[in-house]
Tab-separated table of C-alpha atoms in Angstrom:
chain	number	residue	atom	x	y	z
A	1	UNK	CA	-52.002	134.442	149.769
A	2	UNK	CA	-51.856	131.427	152.074
A	3	UNK	CA	-54.909	130.322	154.066
A	4	UNK	CA	-52.995	130.858	157.280
A	5	UNK	CA	-52.559	134.506	156.318
A	6	UNK	CA	-56.293	135.069	156.206
A	7	UNK	CA	-58.734	135.816	159.018
A	8	UNK	CA	-61.956	134.060	157.939
A	9	UNK	CA	-65.412	135.247	158.930
A	10	UNK	CA	-67.739	132.301	159.457
A	11	UNK	CA	-70.592	133.999	157.600
A	12	UNK	CA	-68.708	136.272	155.202
A	13	UNK	CA	-65.692	136.662	152.982
A	14	UNK	CA	-62.221	136.373	154.521
A	15	UNK	CA	-60.912	139.569	156.059
A	16	UNK	CA	-57.152	140.184	156.059
A	17	UNK	CA	-55.150	140.244	159.252
A	18	UNK	CA	-53.837	143.642	160.337
A	19	UNK	CA	-50.062	144.094	160.008
A	20	UNK	CA	-47.990	143.931	163.175
A	21	UNK	CA	-46.792	147.202	164.693
A	22	UNK	CA	-43.486	147.404	166.488
A	23	UNK	CA	-44.873	150.121	168.724
A	24	UNK	CA	-47.691	147.896	170.058
A	25	UNK	CA	-46.004	147.643	173.456
A	26	UNK	CA	-43.630	144.812	172.575
A	27	UNK	CA	-46.424	142.314	172.012
A	28	UNK	CA	-45.173	141.531	168.494
A	29	UNK	CA	-42.229	139.661	169.985
A	30	UNK	CA	-44.631	137.035	171.402
A	31	UNK	CA	-47.600	137.276	169.016
A	32	UNK	CA	-46.244	137.694	165.445
A	33	UNK	CA	-49.186	139.000	163.391
A	34	UNK	CA	-49.796	137.572	159.959
A	35	UNK	CA	-48.680	139.853	157.098
A	36	UNK	CA	-51.270	141.170	154.662
A	37	UNK	CA	-52.166	144.359	152.846
A	38	UNK	CA	-55.375	146.192	153.675
A	39	UNK	CA	-58.212	145.472	151.310
A	40	UNK	CA	-58.741	148.197	148.754
A	41	UNK	CA	-62.449	147.888	149.291
A	42	UNK	CA	-61.950	149.491	152.707
A	43	UNK	CA	-61.720	152.873	151.016
A	44	UNK	CA	-64.895	152.663	148.973
A	45	UNK	CA	-66.301	155.814	150.522
A	46	UNK	CA	-69.309	155.757	148.258
A	47	UNK	CA	-70.714	152.469	149.556
A	48	UNK	CA	-69.231	151.796	152.983
A	49	UNK	CA	-70.783	153.370	156.068
A	50	UNK	CA	-68.555	155.934	157.691
A	51	UNK	CA	-68.355	153.873	160.866
A	52	UNK	CA	-66.876	150.970	158.902
A	53	UNK	CA	-64.446	153.156	156.987
A	54	UNK	CA	-63.145	154.559	160.275
A	55	UNK	CA	-62.928	151.210	162.038
A	56	UNK	CA	-59.525	151.186	163.836
A	57	UNK	CA	-56.701	149.333	162.104
A	58	UNK	CA	-54.684	148.905	165.289
A	59	UNK	CA	-55.386	148.490	168.976
A	60	UNK	CA	-53.618	151.835	169.436
A	61	UNK	CA	-56.411	153.505	167.470
A	62	UNK	CA	-59.258	152.230	169.665
A	63	UNK	CA	-60.769	155.130	171.585
A	64	UNK	CA	-62.059	155.281	175.134
A	65	UNK	CA	-60.687	151.984	176.485
A	66	UNK	CA	-57.304	152.960	177.906
A	67	UNK	CA	-57.915	150.813	180.995
A	68	UNK	CA	-57.744	147.784	178.671
A	69	UNK	CA	-55.432	148.947	175.898
A	70	UNK	CA	-53.213	151.584	177.501
A	71	UNK	CA	-49.630	150.934	178.519
A	72	UNK	CA	-50.812	149.271	181.750
A	73	UNK	CA	-54.076	147.949	180.357
A	74	UNK	CA	-55.403	144.452	180.990
A	75	UNK	CA	-55.287	143.381	177.346
A	76	UNK	CA	-51.878	144.984	176.856
A	77	UNK	CA	-50.400	142.924	179.677
A	78	UNK	CA	-52.146	139.809	178.375
A	79	UNK	CA	-50.640	140.252	174.915
A	80	UNK	CA	-47.204	140.942	176.363
A	81	UNK	CA	-47.395	137.725	178.388
A	82	UNK	CA	-47.940	135.713	175.210
A	83	UNK	CA	-51.214	134.178	176.411
A	84	UNK	CA	-54.627	135.388	175.260
A	85	UNK	CA	-57.365	134.104	177.566
A	86	UNK	CA	-60.997	133.580	176.658
A	87	UNK	CA	-62.842	136.815	177.314
A	88	UNK	CA	-66.280	138.289	177.868
A	89	UNK	CA	-66.431	141.897	176.672
A	90	UNK	CA	-69.225	143.683	178.526
A	91	UNK	CA	-70.255	147.134	177.397
A	92	UNK	CA	-72.904	149.237	175.725
A	93	UNK	CA	-73.413	149.507	171.978
A	94	UNK	CA	-70.817	151.330	169.919
A	95	UNK	CA	-67.960	151.113	172.433
A	96	UNK	CA	-65.675	148.856	170.345
A	97	UNK	CA	-66.372	145.249	171.340
A	98	UNK	CA	-66.367	143.833	167.785
A	99	UNK	CA	-63.397	145.932	166.717
A	100	UNK	CA	-61.297	144.848	169.694
A	101	UNK	CA	-62.080	141.189	169.007
A	102	UNK	CA	-60.992	141.513	165.354
A	103	UNK	CA	-57.784	143.320	166.267
A	104	UNK	CA	-56.961	140.838	169.021
A	105	UNK	CA	-57.198	137.983	166.524
A	106	UNK	CA	-54.898	139.752	164.109
A	107	UNK	CA	-52.486	140.798	166.831
A	108	UNK	CA	-52.329	137.300	168.314
A	109	UNK	CA	-51.884	135.634	164.920
A	110	UNK	CA	-55.166	133.716	165.184
A	111	UNK	CA	-57.845	132.926	162.655
A	112	UNK	CA	-60.938	135.048	163.225
A	113	UNK	CA	-64.443	133.566	163.109
A	114	UNK	CA	-67.614	135.346	164.062
A	115	UNK	CA	-71.112	134.184	164.865
A	116	UNK	CA	-74.104	136.006	166.284
A	117	UNK	CA	-76.244	134.423	168.966
A	118	UNK	CA	-79.243	136.164	167.401
A	119	UNK	CA	-78.993	134.196	164.147
A	120	UNK	CA	-77.106	131.050	165.195
A	121	UNK	CA	-77.931	127.757	166.844
A	122	UNK	CA	-76.231	124.552	167.943
A	123	UNK	CA	-75.484	123.493	164.367
A	124	UNK	CA	-73.623	126.745	163.708
A	125	UNK	CA	-71.604	126.347	166.882
A	126	UNK	CA	-70.606	122.788	165.985
A	127	UNK	CA	-69.582	123.957	162.527
A	128	UNK	CA	-67.420	126.714	164.014
A	129	UNK	CA	-65.736	124.366	166.473
A	130	UNK	CA	-65.071	121.738	163.800
A	131	UNK	CA	-63.614	124.357	161.436
A	132	UNK	CA	-61.348	125.638	164.215
A	133	UNK	CA	-60.179	122.095	165.018
A	134	UNK	CA	-59.483	121.314	161.348
A	135	UNK	CA	-57.455	124.473	160.814
A	136	UNK	CA	-55.462	123.952	163.985
A	137	UNK	CA	-54.495	120.457	162.809
A	138	UNK	CA	-53.639	121.686	159.296
A	139	UNK	CA	-51.757	124.874	160.170
A	140	UNK	CA	-50.985	124.785	163.885
A	141	UNK	CA	-52.771	128.130	164.167
A	142	UNK	CA	-55.607	128.704	166.611
A	143	UNK	CA	-58.955	130.436	166.120
A	144	UNK	CA	-60.463	133.339	167.984
A	145	UNK	CA	-64.216	132.752	167.948
A	146	UNK	CA	-66.124	135.988	168.442
A	147	UNK	CA	-69.700	135.463	169.649
A	148	UNK	CA	-71.810	138.599	169.418
A	149	UNK	CA	-74.752	138.949	171.823
A	150	UNK	CA	-73.549	135.834	173.658
A	151	UNK	CA	-76.118	136.383	176.409
A	152	UNK	CA	-78.858	135.378	173.941
A	153	UNK	CA	-77.659	131.760	173.982
A	154	UNK	CA	-79.550	129.723	176.565
A	155	UNK	CA	-77.824	127.886	179.404
A	156	UNK	CA	-77.534	124.594	177.530
A	157	UNK	CA	-76.010	126.310	174.504
A	158	UNK	CA	-73.553	128.142	176.748
A	159	UNK	CA	-72.517	124.807	178.253
A	160	UNK	CA	-71.655	123.685	174.728
A	161	UNK	CA	-68.674	126.065	174.708
A	162	UNK	CA	-67.032	124.535	177.764
A	163	UNK	CA	-65.109	121.532	176.353
A	164	UNK	CA	-63.796	123.546	173.380
A	165	UNK	CA	-62.645	126.408	175.575
A	166	UNK	CA	-61.013	123.984	178.036
A	167	UNK	CA	-59.179	122.102	175.264
A	168	UNK	CA	-58.079	125.331	173.633
A	169	UNK	CA	-59.865	124.531	170.350
A	170	UNK	CA	-60.940	128.161	170.316
A	171	UNK	CA	-60.163	131.335	172.196
A	172	UNK	CA	-63.664	132.500	172.974
A	173	UNK	CA	-64.411	136.217	172.951
A	174	UNK	CA	-68.040	136.898	173.776
A	175	UNK	CA	-69.683	140.310	173.553
A	176	UNK	CA	-72.651	141.290	175.674
A	177	UNK	CA	-74.564	144.399	176.660
A	178	UNK	CA	-76.074	142.560	179.640
A	179	UNK	CA	-74.568	141.986	183.066
A	180	UNK	CA	-72.654	138.682	182.721
A	181	UNK	CA	-73.467	137.814	186.333
A	182	UNK	CA	-77.110	137.435	185.344
A	183	UNK	CA	-76.906	136.604	181.635
A	184	UNK	CA	-74.185	133.910	181.571
A	185	UNK	CA	-73.900	130.700	183.532
A	186	UNK	CA	-71.251	130.328	186.209
A	187	UNK	CA	-69.427	127.488	184.458
A	188	UNK	CA	-68.741	129.633	181.400
A	189	UNK	CA	-67.842	132.669	183.501
A	190	UNK	CA	-65.296	130.627	185.460
A	191	UNK	CA	-63.425	129.901	182.221
A	192	UNK	CA	-63.434	133.466	180.903
A	193	UNK	CA	-62.126	136.796	182.067
A	194	UNK	CA	-64.813	139.497	182.110
A	195	UNK	CA	-63.628	142.879	180.811
A	196	UNK	CA	-65.837	145.953	181.139
A	197	UNK	CA	-65.757	148.411	178.241
A	198	UNK	CA	-66.569	152.028	179.056
A	199	UNK	CA	-69.045	154.118	177.117
A	200	UNK	CA	-67.101	156.649	175.044
A	201	UNK	CA	-66.536	159.894	176.908
A	202	UNK	CA	-66.643	163.376	175.430
A	203	UNK	CA	-62.938	163.378	174.563
A	204	UNK	CA	-63.148	160.067	172.711
A	205	UNK	CA	-66.234	161.196	170.787
A	206	UNK	CA	-64.509	164.430	169.737
A	207	UNK	CA	-61.563	162.424	168.378
A	208	UNK	CA	-64.036	160.409	166.304
A	209	UNK	CA	-65.518	163.633	164.932
A	210	UNK	CA	-62.044	164.867	163.927
A	211	UNK	CA	-61.328	161.557	162.193
A	212	UNK	CA	-64.676	161.750	160.407
A	213	UNK	CA	-63.872	165.245	159.144
A	214	UNK	CA	-60.512	164.023	157.927
A	215	UNK	CA	-62.044	161.005	156.160
A	216	UNK	CA	-64.803	162.991	154.436
A	217	UNK	CA	-62.733	166.102	153.759
A	218	UNK	CA	-65.500	168.283	155.197
A	219	UNK	CA	-65.808	170.306	158.352
A	220	UNK	CA	-69.050	169.660	160.176
A	221	UNK	CA	-71.379	172.666	159.840
A	222	UNK	CA	-71.829	173.101	163.580
A	223	UNK	CA	-71.318	175.835	166.126
A	224	UNK	CA	-69.209	174.848	169.149
A	225	UNK	CA	-72.457	174.433	171.091
A	226	UNK	CA	-73.946	172.365	168.267
A	227	UNK	CA	-70.856	170.166	168.186
A	228	UNK	CA	-71.156	169.542	171.939
A	229	UNK	CA	-74.844	168.769	171.480
A	230	UNK	CA	-74.026	166.221	168.744
A	231	UNK	CA	-71.669	164.420	171.111
A	232	UNK	CA	-74.308	164.444	173.838
A	233	UNK	CA	-76.899	163.011	171.430
A	234	UNK	CA	-74.589	160.036	170.784
A	235	UNK	CA	-74.792	159.090	174.479
A	236	UNK	CA	-71.423	157.324	174.477
A	237	UNK	CA	-72.095	155.301	171.290
A	238	UNK	CA	-69.341	155.864	168.696
A	239	UNK	CA	-71.173	154.064	165.898
A	240	UNK	CA	-74.290	156.134	166.451
A	241	UNK	CA	-72.214	159.326	166.439
A	242	UNK	CA	-70.696	158.511	163.045
A	243	UNK	CA	-74.111	157.564	161.663
A	244	UNK	CA	-75.390	160.993	162.728
A	245	UNK	CA	-72.394	162.614	161.041
A	246	UNK	CA	-73.352	160.902	157.779
A	247	UNK	CA	-76.945	162.061	158.146
A	248	UNK	CA	-75.814	165.594	158.890
A	249	UNK	CA	-73.508	165.783	155.872
A	250	UNK	CA	-76.200	164.396	153.593
A	251	UNK	CA	-78.714	166.971	154.831
A	252	UNK	CA	-76.479	170.016	154.603
A	253	UNK	CA	-74.413	171.628	151.910
A	254	UNK	CA	-70.807	172.571	152.363
A	255	UNK	CA	-71.658	176.285	152.551
A	256	UNK	CA	-74.528	175.902	155.058
A	257	UNK	CA	-74.314	178.185	158.054
A	258	UNK	CA	-73.293	176.385	161.251
A	259	UNK	CA	-76.096	174.700	163.155
A	260	UNK	CA	-76.677	175.199	166.866
A	261	UNK	CA	-78.271	172.727	169.287
A	262	UNK	CA	-81.849	173.702	168.384
A	263	UNK	CA	-81.333	173.364	164.624
A	264	UNK	CA	-79.439	170.121	165.141
A	265	UNK	CA	-82.262	168.664	167.233
A	266	UNK	CA	-84.729	169.434	164.437
A	267	UNK	CA	-82.499	167.707	161.873
A	268	UNK	CA	-81.417	164.608	163.783
A	269	UNK	CA	-83.095	162.292	166.258
A	270	UNK	CA	-81.550	161.782	169.669
A	271	UNK	CA	-80.341	158.307	170.534
A	272	UNK	CA	-82.932	156.473	172.654
A	273	UNK	CA	-82.085	156.170	176.334
A	274	UNK	CA	-80.525	152.803	177.164
A	275	UNK	CA	-82.991	151.189	179.528
A	276	UNK	CA	-84.505	147.721	179.800
A	277	UNK	CA	-87.208	147.453	182.409
A	278	UNK	CA	-86.354	143.834	183.220
A	279	UNK	CA	-82.567	143.983	182.867
A	280	UNK	CA	-79.481	145.263	184.644
A	281	UNK	CA	-79.994	148.954	183.844
A	282	UNK	CA	-83.413	148.848	185.486
A	283	UNK	CA	-81.922	147.745	188.786
A	284	UNK	CA	-78.985	150.139	188.514
A	285	UNK	CA	-81.263	153.151	188.137
A	286	UNK	CA	-83.760	152.252	190.847
A	287	UNK	CA	-80.778	151.644	193.132
A	288	UNK	CA	-79.419	155.083	192.216
A	289	UNK	CA	-82.795	156.675	192.991
A	290	UNK	CA	-83.114	154.861	196.312
A	291	UNK	CA	-79.594	155.742	197.448
A	292	UNK	CA	-79.952	159.383	196.360
A	293	UNK	CA	-83.065	159.713	198.536
A	294	UNK	CA	-81.320	157.964	201.420
A	295	UNK	CA	-78.462	160.447	200.987
A	296	UNK	CA	-80.948	163.370	201.240
A	297	UNK	CA	-80.143	164.699	197.751
A	298	UNK	CA	-83.407	165.879	196.114
A	299	UNK	CA	-81.652	166.999	192.912
A	300	UNK	CA	-80.033	163.618	192.278
A	301	UNK	CA	-83.299	161.925	193.246
A	302	UNK	CA	-85.244	163.943	190.669
A	303	UNK	CA	-82.594	163.213	188.032
A	304	UNK	CA	-82.771	159.431	188.435
A	305	UNK	CA	-86.564	159.601	188.673
A	306	UNK	CA	-86.622	161.434	185.337
A	307	UNK	CA	-84.075	159.048	183.797
A	308	UNK	CA	-86.307	156.104	184.590
A	309	UNK	CA	-89.377	157.806	183.155
A	310	UNK	CA	-87.499	158.785	179.980
A	311	UNK	CA	-86.406	155.170	179.635
A	312	UNK	CA	-90.029	154.046	179.621
A	313	UNK	CA	-90.336	152.801	183.206
A	314	UNK	CA	-93.860	152.285	184.520
A	315	UNK	CA	-94.473	155.136	187.040
A	316	UNK	CA	-96.461	152.679	189.169
A	317	UNK	CA	-93.296	150.684	189.813
A	318	UNK	CA	-91.502	153.840	190.975
A	319	UNK	CA	-94.494	154.755	193.161
A	320	UNK	CA	-94.339	151.359	194.868
A	321	UNK	CA	-90.639	151.788	195.545
A	322	UNK	CA	-91.245	155.246	197.014
A	323	UNK	CA	-93.851	153.819	199.417
A	324	UNK	CA	-91.374	151.175	200.485
A	325	UNK	CA	-88.657	153.794	200.972
A	326	UNK	CA	-90.927	155.839	203.234
A	327	UNK	CA	-91.093	152.936	205.708
A	328	UNK	CA	-87.636	151.466	205.215
A	329	UNK	CA	-85.483	154.602	205.343
A	330	UNK	CA	-87.631	157.236	207.073
A	331	UNK	CA	-90.101	155.450	209.297
A	332	UNK	CA	-90.996	157.352	212.463
A	333	UNK	CA	-88.395	160.066	211.884
A	334	UNK	CA	-91.083	161.679	209.701
A	335	UNK	CA	-94.397	159.813	210.054
A	336	UNK	CA	-95.971	161.973	207.333
A	337	UNK	CA	-93.795	160.360	204.656
A	338	UNK	CA	-95.676	157.072	204.316
A	339	UNK	CA	-99.151	158.632	203.857
A	340	UNK	CA	-97.667	161.203	201.465
A	341	UNK	CA	-96.052	158.435	199.385
A	342	UNK	CA	-99.353	156.579	199.306
A	343	UNK	CA	-101.150	159.786	198.334
A	344	UNK	CA	-98.657	160.345	195.497
A	345	UNK	CA	-99.294	156.845	194.180
A	346	UNK	CA	-103.049	157.408	194.386
A	347	UNK	CA	-102.716	160.779	192.650
A	348	UNK	CA	-100.923	159.135	189.760
A	349	UNK	CA	-103.683	156.547	189.443
A	350	UNK	CA	-106.234	159.362	189.477
A	351	UNK	CA	-104.491	161.688	187.016
A	352	UNK	CA	-102.498	159.344	184.799
A	353	UNK	CA	-99.645	160.626	182.635
A	354	UNK	CA	-98.191	163.181	182.353
A	355	UNK	CA	-99.876	165.077	185.209
A	356	UNK	CA	-99.525	162.225	187.689
A	357	UNK	CA	-95.739	162.211	187.461
A	358	UNK	CA	-95.662	165.648	189.107
A	359	UNK	CA	-97.239	164.184	192.232
A	360	UNK	CA	-94.566	161.483	192.286
A	361	UNK	CA	-91.887	164.153	191.830
A	362	UNK	CA	-93.254	165.880	194.944
A	363	UNK	CA	-92.927	162.607	196.835
A	364	UNK	CA	-89.336	162.219	195.617
A	365	UNK	CA	-88.422	165.655	196.958
A	366	UNK	CA	-90.213	165.127	200.275
A	367	UNK	CA	-88.547	161.774	200.897
A	368	UNK	CA	-85.136	163.213	200.063
A	369	UNK	CA	-85.374	166.154	202.493
A	370	UNK	CA	-87.147	164.232	205.298
A	371	UNK	CA	-85.278	163.140	208.427
A	372	UNK	CA	-84.019	159.590	207.992
A	373	UNK	CA	-84.243	156.553	210.236
A	374	UNK	CA	-84.192	152.851	209.506
A	375	UNK	CA	-84.983	152.006	213.139
A	376	UNK	CA	-88.415	150.569	212.314
A	377	UNK	CA	-86.981	148.527	209.426
A	378	UNK	CA	-84.203	147.113	211.603
A	379	UNK	CA	-86.581	146.428	214.478
A	380	UNK	CA	-88.917	144.518	212.174
A	381	UNK	CA	-86.085	142.326	210.831
A	382	UNK	CA	-84.820	141.620	214.365
A	383	UNK	CA	-88.339	140.779	215.505
A	384	UNK	CA	-88.734	138.279	212.669
A	385	UNK	CA	-85.452	136.605	213.582
A	386	UNK	CA	-86.409	136.525	217.266
A	387	UNK	CA	-89.806	135.016	216.494
A	388	UNK	CA	-88.138	132.173	214.606
A	389	UNK	CA	-85.754	131.521	217.504
A	390	UNK	CA	-88.330	131.484	220.303
A	391	UNK	CA	-90.834	129.225	218.577
A	392	UNK	CA	-94.298	128.843	220.197
A	393	UNK	CA	-93.905	130.533	223.571
A	394	UNK	CA	-97.302	131.519	224.959
A	395	UNK	CA	-98.143	135.083	226.001
A	396	UNK	CA	-98.137	135.639	229.781
A	397	UNK	CA	-101.457	134.660	231.330
A	398	UNK	CA	-102.496	138.200	232.288
A	399	UNK	CA	-102.693	139.343	228.633
A	400	UNK	CA	-104.347	136.236	227.211
A	401	UNK	CA	-107.902	136.484	225.959
A	402	UNK	CA	-110.534	135.099	228.378
A	403	UNK	CA	-113.934	134.890	226.622
A	404	UNK	CA	-115.105	131.786	228.610
A	405	UNK	CA	-115.493	130.869	232.263
A	406	UNK	CA	-113.023	128.008	231.871
A	407	UNK	CA	-110.342	130.343	230.610
A	408	UNK	CA	-110.909	132.645	233.536
A	409	UNK	CA	-110.612	129.692	235.916
A	410	UNK	CA	-107.269	128.861	234.294
A	411	UNK	CA	-106.010	132.319	235.131
A	412	UNK	CA	-106.323	133.924	231.735
A	413	UNK	CA	-106.425	137.726	232.076
A	414	UNK	CA	-105.895	137.491	235.866
A	415	UNK	CA	-103.875	140.414	237.162
A	416	UNK	CA	-104.174	142.452	233.972
A	417	UNK	CA	-104.027	146.208	234.608
A	418	UNK	CA	-105.944	148.509	232.267
A	419	UNK	CA	-103.288	151.004	231.179
A	420	UNK	CA	-105.725	153.876	230.664
A	421	UNK	CA	-106.552	153.781	234.380
A	422	UNK	CA	-102.877	153.976	235.401
A	423	UNK	CA	-100.698	157.027	236.041
A	424	UNK	CA	-99.354	158.451	232.740
A	425	UNK	CA	-101.526	155.849	230.991
A	426	UNK	CA	-98.847	153.203	231.501
A	427	UNK	CA	-98.980	150.174	233.809
A	428	UNK	CA	-95.421	149.010	233.208
A	429	UNK	CA	-96.443	145.339	233.108
A	430	UNK	CA	-94.485	142.699	231.207
A	431	UNK	CA	-95.848	141.705	227.808
A	432	UNK	CA	-93.161	139.201	226.710
A	433	UNK	CA	-93.607	135.462	227.348
A	434	UNK	CA	-92.946	134.306	230.898
A	435	UNK	CA	-89.338	133.297	231.329
A	436	UNK	CA	-88.168	135.156	228.259
A	437	UNK	CA	-85.704	137.961	228.846
A	438	UNK	CA	-86.901	141.349	227.655
A	439	UNK	CA	-85.345	142.400	224.328
A	440	UNK	CA	-84.984	145.926	222.903
A	441	UNK	CA	-85.801	145.871	219.196
A	442	UNK	CA	-86.843	149.407	218.308
A	443	UNK	CA	-84.046	151.938	218.844
A	444	UNK	CA	-85.146	155.369	217.587
A	445	UNK	CA	-82.510	157.796	216.393
A	446	UNK	CA	-81.978	161.368	217.567
A	447	UNK	CA	-83.417	162.844	214.365
A	448	UNK	CA	-86.798	164.207	213.418
A	449	UNK	CA	-89.865	162.953	215.235
A	450	UNK	CA	-87.980	159.934	216.559
A	451	UNK	CA	-86.091	162.224	218.911
A	452	UNK	CA	-89.400	162.798	220.736
A	453	UNK	CA	-90.171	159.073	220.604
A	454	UNK	CA	-86.827	158.253	222.216
A	455	UNK	CA	-87.579	160.511	225.158
A	456	UNK	CA	-90.952	158.806	225.680
A	457	UNK	CA	-89.380	155.338	225.464
A	458	UNK	CA	-86.841	156.358	228.093
A	459	UNK	CA	-89.714	157.336	230.385
A	460	UNK	CA	-91.480	154.030	229.766
A	461	UNK	CA	-88.307	152.082	230.526
A	462	UNK	CA	-88.017	153.863	233.865
A	463	UNK	CA	-91.640	153.033	234.612
A	464	UNK	CA	-91.063	149.320	234.002
A	465	UNK	CA	-87.850	149.357	236.023
A	466	UNK	CA	-89.530	150.985	239.019
A	467	UNK	CA	-92.283	148.354	238.973
A	468	UNK	CA	-89.754	145.522	239.056
A	469	UNK	CA	-87.625	147.028	241.808
C-alpha cells in the first residue's frame, strides 16, 4: 500500500482511508477518496470498545447532525464545492466531532493527523506542520490536522496555527466543548468556519441502540420504559450510551428478565450533568433562569434553578442573582420582592444545604408570579447617564445645607418650604439645579403596586404645574 493511500495518526499507527461512496451526494466527483480495505482489527469484538466498533464508516452513517451532513447540510455543500475550509467543531461530548473529522479527511482525500491540546505543546505542533509540509511536497496531497480540545491551547499557541492555515499547509479541524467566542482568539476564528454539533436526540440514540444490538447479537434486556430511561441517562452523549450498553450486557445474562427504570438506575450510574461553573453553560443556565422569571413562568424557573443545583452551582450565587432580579425586573411593582429575596438568601446562610435551597425555591416562585416592572432599573440607568452629562451643577440655593451664618447670608436654604407643613404634604418646589430643565426618569407601569404609584406621581405633577402657573 502506498503512503498516499494511508491516513496517518500523529501519535498512533496509520489508519486506512474510508472508500468513496457514489451515493455521498456527488462529492466523490470533486474529492476522490483514497482506496483501501477496512482493517480486520476493526472487528475484534473481544478487545475493542463497542463505541469504537460502531464508529461510522461513512458520513451517511453519522447520527444526529443532519444540519451539517444532510442533503442541504453545510459540510455536504462544502464537499460538493470541492473546497474544504478549516473548521471549528463545537459540541458536547459524544456527538461525533472526532468521527466527522476522520471521515472528512478520507472523503476529501487528505492525510489525517491528530493531536490533543491536553497532551501536546509547541514542539508537537511544529512537528505536525513540518510533516504536513513534507508530505505535500512529496505527494501533492494535503493534510487535515485534527486538534482535539483546541480551546486548551493558550492564545500564543493558537496564533501559531495562523500562518499554516493561511498558506494551506494544513486544513485545520479543531474540536471544542467550549464556546469558541470565549475560548478561541479572534484571529483564529476569522480563518475558520464554526460549526455547531447538536447533542444526540432520542431518535439518534435509539438508532445507536439498534446498531449495538445488531453488532453484539443480543437484545437489550430492557422494558420499553427501561429503554427510554437508558437513552435519558445518556444525556445526548452517544459514546456514553454505548459504554452503558456494554456495562449492561456484562452485568446481565441473555435470559434475564427485562429491567425497568428503577432496576436500571440501580445497575448503572447516570451521566453527570454537563455544567462548568465558570464556563459557557454556567451563563446559559443563569440566563435561562433569569428570563424564565421575567416571563412569569414559575415552573420553568424552578427547573433551571434545579438544573444549576444539580450541576454543582453554589446556591449563594443563585441567591445573589435573585436579589438582583427583584430590583431589576420587579422593583416597585411588588415592593415585597426585594426583602423576600434577601430573606431567602439569609435563610440559606442560616440553614445551609439541603434545607436552605427550599427557601430559595420559594423566592424563585414568588419572583416568577410577581408583577413585573423595570421602571426603577431604567430610571437608575438614565439618571447615571444624565449625571455624567450635566457635570457639577449645584443644587438650587433653597435646598442647600446652611449650618453656618455665612452660608445663610449667601442665601443657602432661603425660601425652602417644609413639605410636611404644606397641603397634601407636598410643596411642589423645584429640586433640580437652577437652569436645568426638569427631566422625567421614573415612569411606573400600570401593573401591581406601581399602578398606585403612577396615580400619586400624576397628582404631584399637577401640584408642581399649578405652582409654576
